[in-house]
Short mmCIF file of C-alpha atoms in Angstrom, two decimals:
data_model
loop_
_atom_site.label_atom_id
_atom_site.label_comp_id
_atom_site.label_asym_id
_atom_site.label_seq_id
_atom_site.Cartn_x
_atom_site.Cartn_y
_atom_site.Cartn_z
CA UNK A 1 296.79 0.06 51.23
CA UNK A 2 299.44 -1.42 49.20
CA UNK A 3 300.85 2.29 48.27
CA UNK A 4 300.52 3.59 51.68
CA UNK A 5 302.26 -0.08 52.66
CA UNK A 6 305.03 1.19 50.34
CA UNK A 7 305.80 4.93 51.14
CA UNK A 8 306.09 3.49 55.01
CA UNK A 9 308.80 1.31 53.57
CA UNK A 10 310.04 4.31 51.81
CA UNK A 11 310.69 6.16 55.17
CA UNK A 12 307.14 8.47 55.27
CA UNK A 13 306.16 8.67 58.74
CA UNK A 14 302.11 7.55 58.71
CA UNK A 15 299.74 9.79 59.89
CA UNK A 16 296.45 9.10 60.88
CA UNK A 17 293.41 10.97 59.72
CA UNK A 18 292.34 12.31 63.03
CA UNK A 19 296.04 13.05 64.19
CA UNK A 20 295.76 14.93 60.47
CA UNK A 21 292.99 16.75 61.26
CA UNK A 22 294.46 17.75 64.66
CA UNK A 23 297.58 18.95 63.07
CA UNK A 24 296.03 20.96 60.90
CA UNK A 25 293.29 22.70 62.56
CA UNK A 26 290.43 21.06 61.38
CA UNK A 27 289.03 20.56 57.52
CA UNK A 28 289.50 24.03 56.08
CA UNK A 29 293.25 23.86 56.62
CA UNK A 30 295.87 21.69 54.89
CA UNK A 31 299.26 22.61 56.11
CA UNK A 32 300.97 20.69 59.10
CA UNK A 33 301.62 24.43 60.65
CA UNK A 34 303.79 23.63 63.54
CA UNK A 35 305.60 20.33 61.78
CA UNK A 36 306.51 23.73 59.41
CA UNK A 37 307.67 26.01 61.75
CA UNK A 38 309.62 23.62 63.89
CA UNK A 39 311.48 22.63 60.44
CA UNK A 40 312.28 26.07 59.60
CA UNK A 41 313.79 26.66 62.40
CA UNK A 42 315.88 23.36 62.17
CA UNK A 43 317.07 24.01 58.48
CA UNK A 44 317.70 27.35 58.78
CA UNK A 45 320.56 29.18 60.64
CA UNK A 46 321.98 32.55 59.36
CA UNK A 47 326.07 32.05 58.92
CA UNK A 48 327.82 35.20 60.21
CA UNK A 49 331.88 35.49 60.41
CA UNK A 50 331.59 31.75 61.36
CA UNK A 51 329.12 31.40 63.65
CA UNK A 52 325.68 30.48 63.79
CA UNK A 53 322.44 32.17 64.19
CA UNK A 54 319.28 31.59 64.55
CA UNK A 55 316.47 32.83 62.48
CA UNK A 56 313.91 35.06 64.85
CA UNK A 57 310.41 33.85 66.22
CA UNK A 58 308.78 36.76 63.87
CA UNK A 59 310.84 35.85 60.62
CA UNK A 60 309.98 32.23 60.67
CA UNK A 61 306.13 33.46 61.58
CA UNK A 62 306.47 35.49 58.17
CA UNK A 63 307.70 32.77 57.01
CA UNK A 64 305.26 30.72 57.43
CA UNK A 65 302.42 33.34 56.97
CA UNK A 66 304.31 33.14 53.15
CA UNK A 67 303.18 29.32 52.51
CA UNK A 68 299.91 30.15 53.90
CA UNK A 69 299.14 33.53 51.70
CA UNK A 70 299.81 32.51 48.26
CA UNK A 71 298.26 34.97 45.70
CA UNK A 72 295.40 33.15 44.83
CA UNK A 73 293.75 36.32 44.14
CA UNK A 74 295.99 35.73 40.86
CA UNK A 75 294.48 32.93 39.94
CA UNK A 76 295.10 28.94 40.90
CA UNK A 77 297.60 28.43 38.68
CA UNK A 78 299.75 31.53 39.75
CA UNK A 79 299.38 30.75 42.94
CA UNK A 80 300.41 27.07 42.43
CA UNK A 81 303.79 28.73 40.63
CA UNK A 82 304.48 31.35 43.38
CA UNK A 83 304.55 28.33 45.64
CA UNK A 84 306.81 26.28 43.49
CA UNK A 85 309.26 29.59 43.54
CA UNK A 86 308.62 29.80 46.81
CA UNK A 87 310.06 26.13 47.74
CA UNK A 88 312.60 25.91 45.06
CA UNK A 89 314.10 29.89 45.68
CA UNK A 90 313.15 30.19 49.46
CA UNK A 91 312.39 33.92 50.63
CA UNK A 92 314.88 36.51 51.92
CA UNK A 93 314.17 38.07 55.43
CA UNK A 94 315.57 40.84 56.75
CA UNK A 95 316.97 40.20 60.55
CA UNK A 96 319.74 42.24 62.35
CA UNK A 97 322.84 40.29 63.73
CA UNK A 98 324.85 42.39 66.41
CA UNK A 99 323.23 45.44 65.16
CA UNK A 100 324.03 44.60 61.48
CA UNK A 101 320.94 43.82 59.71
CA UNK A 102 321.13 42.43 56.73
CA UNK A 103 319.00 40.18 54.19
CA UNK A 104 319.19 35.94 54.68
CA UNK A 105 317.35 33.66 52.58
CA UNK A 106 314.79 31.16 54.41
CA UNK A 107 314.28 27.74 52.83
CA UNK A 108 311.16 25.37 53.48
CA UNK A 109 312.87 22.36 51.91
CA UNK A 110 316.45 21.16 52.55
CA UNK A 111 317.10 20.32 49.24
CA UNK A 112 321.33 19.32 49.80
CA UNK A 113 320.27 17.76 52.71
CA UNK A 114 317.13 15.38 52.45
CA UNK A 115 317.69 13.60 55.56
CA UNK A 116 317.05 17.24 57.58
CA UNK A 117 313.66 17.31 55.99
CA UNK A 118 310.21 15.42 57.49
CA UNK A 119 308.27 13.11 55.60
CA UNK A 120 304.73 12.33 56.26
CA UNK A 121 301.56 10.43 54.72
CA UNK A 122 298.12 10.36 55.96
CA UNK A 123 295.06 9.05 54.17
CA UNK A 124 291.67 10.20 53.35
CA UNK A 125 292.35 13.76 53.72
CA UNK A 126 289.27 15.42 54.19
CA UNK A 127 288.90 19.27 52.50
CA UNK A 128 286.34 21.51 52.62
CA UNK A 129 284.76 22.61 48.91
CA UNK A 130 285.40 26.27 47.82
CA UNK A 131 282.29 27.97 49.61
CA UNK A 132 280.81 24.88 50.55
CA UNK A 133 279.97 23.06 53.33
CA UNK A 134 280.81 19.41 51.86
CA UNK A 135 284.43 18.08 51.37
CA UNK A 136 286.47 15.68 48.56
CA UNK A 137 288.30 13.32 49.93
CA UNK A 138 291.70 12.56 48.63
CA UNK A 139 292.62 9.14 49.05
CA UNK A 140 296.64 10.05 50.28
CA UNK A 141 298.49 13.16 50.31
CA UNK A 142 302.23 13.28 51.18
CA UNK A 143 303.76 16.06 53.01
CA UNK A 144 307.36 17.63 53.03
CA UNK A 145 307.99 19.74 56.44
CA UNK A 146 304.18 19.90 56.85
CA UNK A 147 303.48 21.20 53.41
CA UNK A 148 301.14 18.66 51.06
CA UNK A 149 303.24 18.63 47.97
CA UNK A 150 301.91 15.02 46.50
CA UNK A 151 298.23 14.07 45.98
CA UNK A 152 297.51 10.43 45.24
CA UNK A 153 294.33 8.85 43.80
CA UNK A 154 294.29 5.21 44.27
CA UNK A 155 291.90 2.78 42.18
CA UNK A 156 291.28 -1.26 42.23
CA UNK A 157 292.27 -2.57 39.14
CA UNK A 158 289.56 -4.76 39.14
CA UNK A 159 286.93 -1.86 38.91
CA UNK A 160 284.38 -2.94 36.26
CA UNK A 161 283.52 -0.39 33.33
CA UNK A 162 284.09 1.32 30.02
CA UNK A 163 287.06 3.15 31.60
CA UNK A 164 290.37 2.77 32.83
CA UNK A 165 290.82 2.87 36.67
CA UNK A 166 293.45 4.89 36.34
CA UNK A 167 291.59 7.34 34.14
CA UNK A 168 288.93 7.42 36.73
CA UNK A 169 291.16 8.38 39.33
CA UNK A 170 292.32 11.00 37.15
CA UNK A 171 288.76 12.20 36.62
CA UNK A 172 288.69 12.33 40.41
CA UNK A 173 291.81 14.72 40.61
CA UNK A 174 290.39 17.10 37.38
CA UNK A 175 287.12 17.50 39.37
CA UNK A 176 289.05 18.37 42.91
CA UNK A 177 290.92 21.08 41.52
CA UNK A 178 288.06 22.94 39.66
CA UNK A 179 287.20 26.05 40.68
CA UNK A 180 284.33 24.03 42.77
CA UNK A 181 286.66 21.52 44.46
CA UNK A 182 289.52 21.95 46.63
CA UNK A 183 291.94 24.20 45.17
CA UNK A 184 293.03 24.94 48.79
CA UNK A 185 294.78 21.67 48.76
CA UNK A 186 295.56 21.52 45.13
CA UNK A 187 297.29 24.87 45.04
CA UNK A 188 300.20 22.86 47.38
CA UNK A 189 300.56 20.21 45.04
CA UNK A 190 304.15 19.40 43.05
CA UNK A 191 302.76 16.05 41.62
CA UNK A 192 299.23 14.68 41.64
CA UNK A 193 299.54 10.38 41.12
CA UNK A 194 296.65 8.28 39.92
CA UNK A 195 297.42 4.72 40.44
CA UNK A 196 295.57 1.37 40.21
CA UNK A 197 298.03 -1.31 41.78
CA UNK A 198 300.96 -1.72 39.07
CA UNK A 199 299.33 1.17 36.93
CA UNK A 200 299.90 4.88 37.10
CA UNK A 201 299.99 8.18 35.51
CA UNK A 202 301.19 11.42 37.26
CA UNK A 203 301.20 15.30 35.83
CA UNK A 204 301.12 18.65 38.32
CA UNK A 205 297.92 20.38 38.93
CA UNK A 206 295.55 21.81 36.65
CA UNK A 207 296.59 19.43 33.59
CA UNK A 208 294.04 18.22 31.57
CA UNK A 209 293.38 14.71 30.96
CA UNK A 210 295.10 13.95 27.53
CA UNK A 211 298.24 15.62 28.59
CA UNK A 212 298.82 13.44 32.19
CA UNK A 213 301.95 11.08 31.59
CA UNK A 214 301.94 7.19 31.69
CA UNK A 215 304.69 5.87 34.35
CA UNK A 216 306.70 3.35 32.96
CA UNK A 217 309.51 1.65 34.55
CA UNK A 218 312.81 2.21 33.92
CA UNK A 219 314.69 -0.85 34.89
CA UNK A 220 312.45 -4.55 34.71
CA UNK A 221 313.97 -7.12 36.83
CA UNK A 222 315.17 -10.20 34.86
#
């Protein structure tokens, strides 16, 4: 609560778990679809002699269909760098403008702009297992124009035990993307967060335990 209490304050807009669910089209999907295409089409215009186009209905489709069809077939962690490409590079479409057709790059992330971009958090983000019936259960995921790019394991600090809460929440993020878990979520993921109140340590997916970072704090107040 306290973290989701603090992203609000942040400017995420909350989401709840059956809007979520809604949004998405039930537990085997993870992307905010329509929050994405509405978004492209917002951040996207095609600049031509000084004046303004719009991107067409079956380029921001492809578009989309881009973020959806990530070479898994590859293997997780390609995948999980084709999407990072993918966000950071955008993708070039081919569209004609009064009968000149021509190449224009499509981005999914406003990156000069951050205010054009939507922000969104939900909580207890149900997933379907890889070939299983069952789901994990991350405890919040962030989104960027509908895409999940932040996963967040949250522990009490006062868990009893011979380990760290934050280690355990980092257990909890090693097991969801195995091969077993969730990788359709985890493939999304720029940052994965394990945090127990005023503790934390963060790393990107597929990162084995010894190698996630401790967050410190730059600045202490006085």
């Amino acid at each position: 609560i306290p973290a989701l209490q603090l992203l609000i304050n942040m400017g995420y807009t909350y989401v709840s778990p059956k809007q979520a669910e809604q949004w998405r089209g039930g537990k085997s999907q993870v992307l905010f679809t329509e929050v994405l295409r509405k978004q492209l089409q917002k951040i996207n215009k095609i600049n031509r002699r000084g004046k303004l186009y719009d991107f067409s209905d079956a380029n921001i489709n492809s578009a989309v269909l881009a973020v959806k069809d990530l070479p898994i077939q590859d293997g997780f962690i390609n995948a999980n760098k084709a999407f990072y490409d993918l966000i950071t590079l955008g993708k070039a479409f081919e569209q004609s403008i009064n009968g000149d057709k021509k190449s224009h790059n499509i981005n999914f992330i406003d990156w000069k702009n951050p205010e054009n971009n939507v922000f969104h958090v939900t909580e207890e983000f149900p997933v379907l297992r890889t070939a299983r019936t069952d789901t994990y259960r991350p405890d919040l995921v962030l989104f960027v124009n509908g895409i999940p790019t932040v996963i967040i394991e949250c522990k009490s600090p006062s868990l009893s035990g011979t380990k760290p809460p934050v280690d355990l929440a980092i257990e909890q993020h090693i097991r969801n993307f195995s091969s077993k878990g969730i990788r359709s979520l985890y493939v999304y993921s720029s940052l994965l967060l394990s945090v127990a109140t005023n503790q934390g340590k963060y790393a990107t997916t597929g990162t084995r335990k010894e190698f996630w970072s401790k967050w410190t704090e730059q600045f202490t107040s006085s």
